[in-house]
PDB file of C-alpha atoms (C1' of nucleotides) in Angstrom:
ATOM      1  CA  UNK A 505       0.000   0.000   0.000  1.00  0.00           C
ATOM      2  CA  UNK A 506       1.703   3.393  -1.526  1.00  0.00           C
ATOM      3  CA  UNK A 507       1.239   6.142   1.793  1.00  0.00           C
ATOM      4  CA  UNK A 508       2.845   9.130   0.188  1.00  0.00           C
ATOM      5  CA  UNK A 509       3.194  10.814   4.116  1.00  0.00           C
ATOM      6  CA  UNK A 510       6.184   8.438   4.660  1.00  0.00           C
ATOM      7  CA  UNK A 511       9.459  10.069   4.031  1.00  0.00           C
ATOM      8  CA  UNK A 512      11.058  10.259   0.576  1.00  0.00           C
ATOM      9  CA  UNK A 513      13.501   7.534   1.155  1.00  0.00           C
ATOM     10  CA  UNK A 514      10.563   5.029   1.788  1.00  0.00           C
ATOM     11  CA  UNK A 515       8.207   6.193  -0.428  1.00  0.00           C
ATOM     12  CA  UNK A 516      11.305   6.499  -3.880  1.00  0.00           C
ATOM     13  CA  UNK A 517      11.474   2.449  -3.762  1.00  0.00           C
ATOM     14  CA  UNK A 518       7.665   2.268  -4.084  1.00  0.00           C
ATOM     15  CA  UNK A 519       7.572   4.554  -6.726  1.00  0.00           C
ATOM     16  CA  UNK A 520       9.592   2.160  -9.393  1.00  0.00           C
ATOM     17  CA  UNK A 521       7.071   0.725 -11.134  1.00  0.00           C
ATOM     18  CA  UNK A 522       4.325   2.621 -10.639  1.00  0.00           C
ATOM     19  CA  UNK A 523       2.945   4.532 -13.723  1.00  0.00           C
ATOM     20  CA  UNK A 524       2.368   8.933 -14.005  1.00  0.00           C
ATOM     21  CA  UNK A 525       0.143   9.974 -16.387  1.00  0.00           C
ATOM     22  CA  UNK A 526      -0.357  13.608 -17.498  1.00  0.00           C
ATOM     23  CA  UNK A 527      -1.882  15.124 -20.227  1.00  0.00           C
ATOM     24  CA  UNK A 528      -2.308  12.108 -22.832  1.00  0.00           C
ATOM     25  CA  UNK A 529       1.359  10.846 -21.569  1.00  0.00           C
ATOM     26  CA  UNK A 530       1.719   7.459 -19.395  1.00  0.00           C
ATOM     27  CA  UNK A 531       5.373   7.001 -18.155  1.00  0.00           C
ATOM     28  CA  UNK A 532       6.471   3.700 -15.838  1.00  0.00           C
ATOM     29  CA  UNK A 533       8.987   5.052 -13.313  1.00  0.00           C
ATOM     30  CA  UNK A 534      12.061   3.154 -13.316  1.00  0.00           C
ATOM     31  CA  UNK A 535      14.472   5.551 -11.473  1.00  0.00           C
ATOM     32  CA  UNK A 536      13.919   7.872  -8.637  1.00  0.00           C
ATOM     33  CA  UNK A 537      16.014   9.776  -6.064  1.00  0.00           C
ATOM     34  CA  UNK A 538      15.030  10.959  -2.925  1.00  0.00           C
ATOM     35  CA  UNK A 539      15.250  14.797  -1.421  1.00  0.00           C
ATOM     36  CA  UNK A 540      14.552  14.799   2.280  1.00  0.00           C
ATOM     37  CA  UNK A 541      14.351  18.771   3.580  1.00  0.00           C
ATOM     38  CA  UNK A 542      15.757  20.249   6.164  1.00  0.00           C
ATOM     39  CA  UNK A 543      18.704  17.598   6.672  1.00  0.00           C
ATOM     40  CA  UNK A 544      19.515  16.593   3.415  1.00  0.00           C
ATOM     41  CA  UNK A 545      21.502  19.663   1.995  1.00  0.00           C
ATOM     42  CA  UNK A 546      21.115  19.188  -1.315  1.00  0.00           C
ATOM     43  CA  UNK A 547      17.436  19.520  -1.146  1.00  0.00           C
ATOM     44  CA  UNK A 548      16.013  22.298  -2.234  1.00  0.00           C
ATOM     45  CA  UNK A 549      13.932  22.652   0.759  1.00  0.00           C
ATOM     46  CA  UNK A 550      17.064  22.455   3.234  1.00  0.00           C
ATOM     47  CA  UNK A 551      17.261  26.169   3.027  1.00  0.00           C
ATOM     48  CA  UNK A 552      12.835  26.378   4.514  1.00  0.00           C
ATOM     49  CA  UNK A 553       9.691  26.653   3.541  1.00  0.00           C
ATOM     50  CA  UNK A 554      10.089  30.072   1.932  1.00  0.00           C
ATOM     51  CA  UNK A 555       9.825  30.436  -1.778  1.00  0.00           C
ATOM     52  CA  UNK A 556      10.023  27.924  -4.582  1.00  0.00           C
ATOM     53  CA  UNK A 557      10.302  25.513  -1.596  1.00  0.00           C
ATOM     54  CA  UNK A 558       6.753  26.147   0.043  1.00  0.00           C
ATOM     55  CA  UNK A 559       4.980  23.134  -1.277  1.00  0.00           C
ATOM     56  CA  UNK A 560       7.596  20.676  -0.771  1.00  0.00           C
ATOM     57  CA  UNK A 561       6.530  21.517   3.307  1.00  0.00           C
ATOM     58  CA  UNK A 562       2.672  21.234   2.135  1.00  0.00           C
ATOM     59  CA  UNK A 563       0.706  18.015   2.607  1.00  0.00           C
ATOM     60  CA  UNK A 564       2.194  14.602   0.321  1.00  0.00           C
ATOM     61  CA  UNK A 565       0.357  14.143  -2.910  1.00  0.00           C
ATOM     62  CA  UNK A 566       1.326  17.156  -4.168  1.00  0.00           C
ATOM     63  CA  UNK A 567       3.724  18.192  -7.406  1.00  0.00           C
ATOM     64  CA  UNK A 568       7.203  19.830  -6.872  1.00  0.00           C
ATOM     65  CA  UNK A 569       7.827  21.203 -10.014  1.00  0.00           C
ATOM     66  CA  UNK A 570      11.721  22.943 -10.504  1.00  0.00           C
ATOM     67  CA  UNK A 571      13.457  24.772 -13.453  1.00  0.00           C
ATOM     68  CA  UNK A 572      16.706  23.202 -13.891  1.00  0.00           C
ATOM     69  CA  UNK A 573      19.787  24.766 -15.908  1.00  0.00           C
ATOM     70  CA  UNK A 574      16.702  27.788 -17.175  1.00  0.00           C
ATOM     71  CA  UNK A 575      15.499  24.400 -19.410  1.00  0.00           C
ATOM     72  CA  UNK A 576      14.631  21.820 -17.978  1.00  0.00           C
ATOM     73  CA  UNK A 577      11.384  20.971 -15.611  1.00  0.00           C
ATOM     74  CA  UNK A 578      12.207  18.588 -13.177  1.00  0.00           C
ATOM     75  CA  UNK A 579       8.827  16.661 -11.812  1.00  0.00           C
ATOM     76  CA  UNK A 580       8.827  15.776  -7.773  1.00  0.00           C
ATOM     77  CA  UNK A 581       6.510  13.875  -5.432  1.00  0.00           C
ATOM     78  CA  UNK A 582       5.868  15.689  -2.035  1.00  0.00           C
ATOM     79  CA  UNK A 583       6.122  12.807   1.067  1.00  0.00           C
ATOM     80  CA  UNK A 584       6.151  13.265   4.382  1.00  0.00           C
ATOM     81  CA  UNK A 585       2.859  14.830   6.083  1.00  0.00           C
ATOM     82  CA  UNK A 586       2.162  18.663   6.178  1.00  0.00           C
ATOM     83  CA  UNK A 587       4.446  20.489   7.660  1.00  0.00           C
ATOM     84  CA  UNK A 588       7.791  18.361   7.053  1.00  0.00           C
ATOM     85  CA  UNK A 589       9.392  18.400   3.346  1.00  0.00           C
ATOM     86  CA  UNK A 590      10.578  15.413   1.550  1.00  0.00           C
ATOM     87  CA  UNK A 591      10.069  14.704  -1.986  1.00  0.00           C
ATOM     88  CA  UNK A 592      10.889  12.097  -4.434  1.00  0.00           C
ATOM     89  CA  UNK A 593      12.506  13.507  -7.595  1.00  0.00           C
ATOM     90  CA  UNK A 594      11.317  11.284 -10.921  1.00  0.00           C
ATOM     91  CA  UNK A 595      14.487  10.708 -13.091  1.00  0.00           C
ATOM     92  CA  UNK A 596      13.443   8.431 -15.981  1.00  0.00           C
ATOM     93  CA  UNK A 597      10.835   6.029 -17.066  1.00  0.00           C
ATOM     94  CA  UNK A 598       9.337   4.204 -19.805  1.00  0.00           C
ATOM     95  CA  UNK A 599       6.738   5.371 -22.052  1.00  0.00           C
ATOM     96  CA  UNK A 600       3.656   3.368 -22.153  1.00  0.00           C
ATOM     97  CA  UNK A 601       1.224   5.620 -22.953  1.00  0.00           C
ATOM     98  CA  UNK A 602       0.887   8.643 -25.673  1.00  0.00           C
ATOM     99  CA  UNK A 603       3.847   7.540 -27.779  1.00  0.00           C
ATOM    100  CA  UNK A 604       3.496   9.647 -30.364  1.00  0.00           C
ATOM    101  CA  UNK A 605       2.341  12.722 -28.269  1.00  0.00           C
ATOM    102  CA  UNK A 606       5.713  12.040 -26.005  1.00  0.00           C
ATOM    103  CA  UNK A 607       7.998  11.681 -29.447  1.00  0.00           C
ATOM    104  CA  UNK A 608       6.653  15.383 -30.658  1.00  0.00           C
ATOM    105  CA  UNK A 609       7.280  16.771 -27.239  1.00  0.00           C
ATOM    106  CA  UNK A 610      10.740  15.699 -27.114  1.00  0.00           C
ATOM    107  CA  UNK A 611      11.351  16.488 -31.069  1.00  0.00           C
ATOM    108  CA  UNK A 612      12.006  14.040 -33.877  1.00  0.00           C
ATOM    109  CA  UNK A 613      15.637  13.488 -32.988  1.00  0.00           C
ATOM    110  CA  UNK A 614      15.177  12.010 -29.227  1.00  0.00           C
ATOM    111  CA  UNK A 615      15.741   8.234 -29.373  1.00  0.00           C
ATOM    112  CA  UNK A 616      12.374   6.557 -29.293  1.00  0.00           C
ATOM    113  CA  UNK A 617      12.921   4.280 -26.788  1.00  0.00           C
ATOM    114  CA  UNK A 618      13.938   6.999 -24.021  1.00  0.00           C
ATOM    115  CA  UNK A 619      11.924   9.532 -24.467  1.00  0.00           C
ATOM    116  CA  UNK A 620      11.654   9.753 -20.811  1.00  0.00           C
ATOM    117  CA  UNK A 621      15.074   9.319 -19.681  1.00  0.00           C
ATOM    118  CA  UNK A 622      16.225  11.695 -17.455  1.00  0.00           C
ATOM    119  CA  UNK A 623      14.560  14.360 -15.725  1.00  0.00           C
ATOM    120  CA  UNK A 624      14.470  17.048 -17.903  1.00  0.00           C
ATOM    121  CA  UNK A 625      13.375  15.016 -20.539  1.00  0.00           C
ATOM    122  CA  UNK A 626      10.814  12.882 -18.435  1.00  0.00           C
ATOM    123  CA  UNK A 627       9.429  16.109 -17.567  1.00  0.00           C
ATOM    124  CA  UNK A 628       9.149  17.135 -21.187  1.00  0.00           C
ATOM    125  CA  UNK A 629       7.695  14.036 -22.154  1.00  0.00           C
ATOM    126  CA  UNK A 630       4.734  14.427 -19.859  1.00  0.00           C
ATOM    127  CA  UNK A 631       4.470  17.914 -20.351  1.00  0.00           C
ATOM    128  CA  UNK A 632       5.090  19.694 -16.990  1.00  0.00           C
ATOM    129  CA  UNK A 633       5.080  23.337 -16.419  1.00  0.00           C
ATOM    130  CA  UNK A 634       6.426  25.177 -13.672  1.00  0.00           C
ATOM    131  CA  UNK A 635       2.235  26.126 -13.123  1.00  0.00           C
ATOM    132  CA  UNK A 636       1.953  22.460 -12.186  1.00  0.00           C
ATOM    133  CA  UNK A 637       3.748  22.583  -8.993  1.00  0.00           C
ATOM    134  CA  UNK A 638       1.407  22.651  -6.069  1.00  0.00           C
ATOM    135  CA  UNK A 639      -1.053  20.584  -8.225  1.00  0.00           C
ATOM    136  CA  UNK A 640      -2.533  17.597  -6.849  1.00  0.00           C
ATOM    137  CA  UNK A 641      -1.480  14.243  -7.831  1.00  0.00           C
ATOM    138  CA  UNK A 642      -4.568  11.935  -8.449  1.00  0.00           C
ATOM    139  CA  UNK A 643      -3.991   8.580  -6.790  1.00  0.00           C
ATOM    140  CA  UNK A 644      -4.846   5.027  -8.363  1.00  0.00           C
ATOM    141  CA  UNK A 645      -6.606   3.716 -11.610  1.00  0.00           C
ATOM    142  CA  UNK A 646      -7.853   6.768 -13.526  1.00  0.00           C
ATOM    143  CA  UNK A 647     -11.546   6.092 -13.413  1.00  0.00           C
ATOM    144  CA  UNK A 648     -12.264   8.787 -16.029  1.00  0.00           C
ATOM    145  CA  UNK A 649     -10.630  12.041 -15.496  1.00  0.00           C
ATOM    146  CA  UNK A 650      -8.782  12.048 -18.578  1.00  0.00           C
ATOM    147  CA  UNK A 651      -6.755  15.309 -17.831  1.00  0.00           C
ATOM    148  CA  UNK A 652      -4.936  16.437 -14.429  1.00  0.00           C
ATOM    149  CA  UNK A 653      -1.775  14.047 -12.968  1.00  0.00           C
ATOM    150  CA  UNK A 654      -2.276  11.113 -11.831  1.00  0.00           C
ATOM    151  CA  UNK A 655      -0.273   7.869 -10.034  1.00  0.00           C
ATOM    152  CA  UNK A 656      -1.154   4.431 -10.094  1.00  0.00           C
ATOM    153  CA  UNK A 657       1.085   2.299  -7.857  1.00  0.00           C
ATOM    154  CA  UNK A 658       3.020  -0.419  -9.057  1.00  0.00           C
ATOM    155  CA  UNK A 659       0.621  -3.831  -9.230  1.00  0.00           C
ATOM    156  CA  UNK A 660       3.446  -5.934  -8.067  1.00  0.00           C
ATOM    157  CA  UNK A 661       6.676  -4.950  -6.041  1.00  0.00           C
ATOM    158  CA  UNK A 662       9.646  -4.607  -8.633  1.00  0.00           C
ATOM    159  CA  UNK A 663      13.127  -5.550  -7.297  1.00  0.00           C
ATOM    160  CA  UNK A 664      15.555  -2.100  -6.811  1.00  0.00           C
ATOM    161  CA  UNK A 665      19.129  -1.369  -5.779  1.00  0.00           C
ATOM    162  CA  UNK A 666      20.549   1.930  -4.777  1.00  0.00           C
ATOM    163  CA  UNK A 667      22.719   4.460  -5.790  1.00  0.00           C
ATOM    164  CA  UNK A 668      24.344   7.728  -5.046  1.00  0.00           C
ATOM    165  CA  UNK A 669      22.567  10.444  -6.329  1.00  0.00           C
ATOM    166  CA  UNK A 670      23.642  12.784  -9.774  1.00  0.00           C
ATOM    167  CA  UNK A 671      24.456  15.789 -10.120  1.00  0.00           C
ATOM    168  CA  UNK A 672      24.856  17.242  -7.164  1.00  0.00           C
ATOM    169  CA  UNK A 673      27.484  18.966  -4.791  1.00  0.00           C
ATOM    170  CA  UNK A 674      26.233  18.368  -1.370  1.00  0.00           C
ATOM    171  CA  UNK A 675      25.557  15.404   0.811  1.00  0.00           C
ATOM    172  CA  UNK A 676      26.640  13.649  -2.402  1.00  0.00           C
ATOM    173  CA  UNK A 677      27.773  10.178  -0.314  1.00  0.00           C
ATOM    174  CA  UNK A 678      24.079   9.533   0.655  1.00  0.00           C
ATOM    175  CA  UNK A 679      22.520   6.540  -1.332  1.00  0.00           C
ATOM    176  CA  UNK A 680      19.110   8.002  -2.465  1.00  0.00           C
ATOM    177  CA  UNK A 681      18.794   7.103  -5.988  1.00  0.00           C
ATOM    178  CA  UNK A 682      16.513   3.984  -6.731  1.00  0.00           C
ATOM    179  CA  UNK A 683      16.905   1.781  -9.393  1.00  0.00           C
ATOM    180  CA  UNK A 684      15.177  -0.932 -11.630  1.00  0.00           C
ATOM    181  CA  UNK A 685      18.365  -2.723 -11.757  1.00  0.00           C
ATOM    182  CA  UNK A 686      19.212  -3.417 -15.898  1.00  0.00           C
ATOM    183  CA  UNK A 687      16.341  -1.082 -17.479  1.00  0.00           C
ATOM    184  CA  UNK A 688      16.916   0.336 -20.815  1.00  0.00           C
ATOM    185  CA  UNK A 689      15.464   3.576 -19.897  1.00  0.00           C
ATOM    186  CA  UNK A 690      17.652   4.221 -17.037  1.00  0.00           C
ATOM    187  CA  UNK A 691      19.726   7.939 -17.347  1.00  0.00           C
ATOM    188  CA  UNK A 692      23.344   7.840 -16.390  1.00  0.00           C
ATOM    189  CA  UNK A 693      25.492   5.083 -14.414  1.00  0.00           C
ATOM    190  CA  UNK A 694      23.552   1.985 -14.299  1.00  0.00           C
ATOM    191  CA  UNK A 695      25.045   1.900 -11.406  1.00  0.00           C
TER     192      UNK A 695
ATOM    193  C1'  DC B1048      18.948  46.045  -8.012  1.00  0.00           C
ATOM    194  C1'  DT B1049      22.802  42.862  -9.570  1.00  0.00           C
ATOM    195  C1'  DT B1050      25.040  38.649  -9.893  1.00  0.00           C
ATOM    196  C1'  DA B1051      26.127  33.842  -9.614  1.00  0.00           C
ATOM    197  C1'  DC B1052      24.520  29.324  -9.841  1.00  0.00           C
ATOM    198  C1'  DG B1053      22.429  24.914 -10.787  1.00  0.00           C
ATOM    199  C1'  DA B1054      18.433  17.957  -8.900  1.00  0.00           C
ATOM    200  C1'  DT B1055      20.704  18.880 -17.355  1.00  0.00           C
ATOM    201  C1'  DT B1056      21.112  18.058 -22.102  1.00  0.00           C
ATOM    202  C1'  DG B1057      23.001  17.669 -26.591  1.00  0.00           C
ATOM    203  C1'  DC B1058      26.321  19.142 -29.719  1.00  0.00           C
ATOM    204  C1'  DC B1059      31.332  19.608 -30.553  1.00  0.00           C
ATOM    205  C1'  DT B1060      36.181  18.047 -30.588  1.00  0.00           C
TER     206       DT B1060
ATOM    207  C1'  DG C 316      35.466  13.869 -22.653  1.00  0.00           C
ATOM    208  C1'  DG C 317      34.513  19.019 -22.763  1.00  0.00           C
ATOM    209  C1'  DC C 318      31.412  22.850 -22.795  1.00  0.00           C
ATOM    210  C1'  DA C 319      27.702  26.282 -23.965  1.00  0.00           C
ATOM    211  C1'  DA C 320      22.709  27.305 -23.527  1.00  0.00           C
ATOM    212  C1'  DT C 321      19.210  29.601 -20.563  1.00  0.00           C
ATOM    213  C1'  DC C 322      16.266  31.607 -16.688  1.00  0.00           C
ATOM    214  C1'  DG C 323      14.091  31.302 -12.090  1.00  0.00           C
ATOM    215  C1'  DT C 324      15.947  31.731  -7.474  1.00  0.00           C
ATOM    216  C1'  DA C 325      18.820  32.941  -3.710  1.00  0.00           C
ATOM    217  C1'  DA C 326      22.262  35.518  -1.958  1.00  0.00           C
ATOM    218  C1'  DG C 327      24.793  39.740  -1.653  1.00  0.00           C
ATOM    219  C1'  DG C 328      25.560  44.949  -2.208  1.00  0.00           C
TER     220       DG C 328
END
DNA sequence: CTTACGATTGCCT
DNA sequence: GGCAATCGTAAGG
């Protein structure tokens, strides 16, 4: 059972697996790393709840949405219950939905079998704005709603292993990236 | 108000 | 492997 008020580093495993869907785009998660506030310095909610920050402390459920390098949107999952800030950054996946709606997003070049690989592009893919963060993240089997975000949890447990995370310049000896172990779609160091 | 800096990507050598 | 692009924030004057 997926309880998005755990903290990050709980809740990233559960997320492999599990499928997003926004805006005609269905992506299965198969990497992850986890942010976790005030005492994880690379966060971007280590500094409080002031600014850009503000929804990561709001109640789990909820979109983080970041501008990374003035480019790229970087999609988040807010854990931990209102108040405290965690989220689960959503590095790459695997397109099972809107193919041909993901490959225009992304342009004719981008391989066609990562389209969501990495989180700038995974972000493209499903077409996130910066307007989206703070926006509710439907939970379970869309029942009709074809529009909005939604998360279905995984139907079966997937088997991960753990990394260090990418990118970044602080607290960069903490293992917080989650892996599907040997996926195609996978960004960076398979391990 | 001004400046420096990324949770990145893709093109170039 | 190296590096420029690009813009919302955060930090500093």
């Amino acid at each position: 059972m997926l309880d998005l008020s755990l903290p990050a580093t709980e809740v990233a495993p559960q997320l492999l697996g599990a499928v997003i869907r926004h805006d005609g785009v269905g992506v299965r998660i198969t990497e992850v790393e986890a942010y976790m506030g005030l005492v994880d310095p690379a966060s971007h909610a280590f500094t409080g709840p002031a600014g850009r920050a503000a929804v990561m402390f709001g109640p789990p459920g909820h979109l983080y949405v970041d501008l990374s390098y003035g480019i790229h949107r970087c999609v988040n999952v807010v854990c931990s219950p209102d108040g405290q800030a965690s989220g689960v950054l959503l590095r790459a996946g695997e397109v099972v939905a809107g193919q041909d709606l993901a490959q225009r997003r992304r342009g004719p070049r981008a391989p066609a079998g990562k389209l969501a690989s990495g989180p700038g592009n995974l972000g493209q893919a499903l077409g996130a704005a910066l307007t989206d963060s703070g926006t509710p993240l439907g939970l379970g089997r869309s029942a009709g709603t074809p529009a909005g975000w939604r998360l279905e949890p995984a139907a079966a447990p997937v088997r991960w292993t753990t990394t260090t995370r990418i990118g970044i310049s602080k607290n960069a000896d903490a293992a917080w990236r989650f892996i599907i172990p040997g996926d195609p779609t996978v960004s960076g160091r398979r391990h």
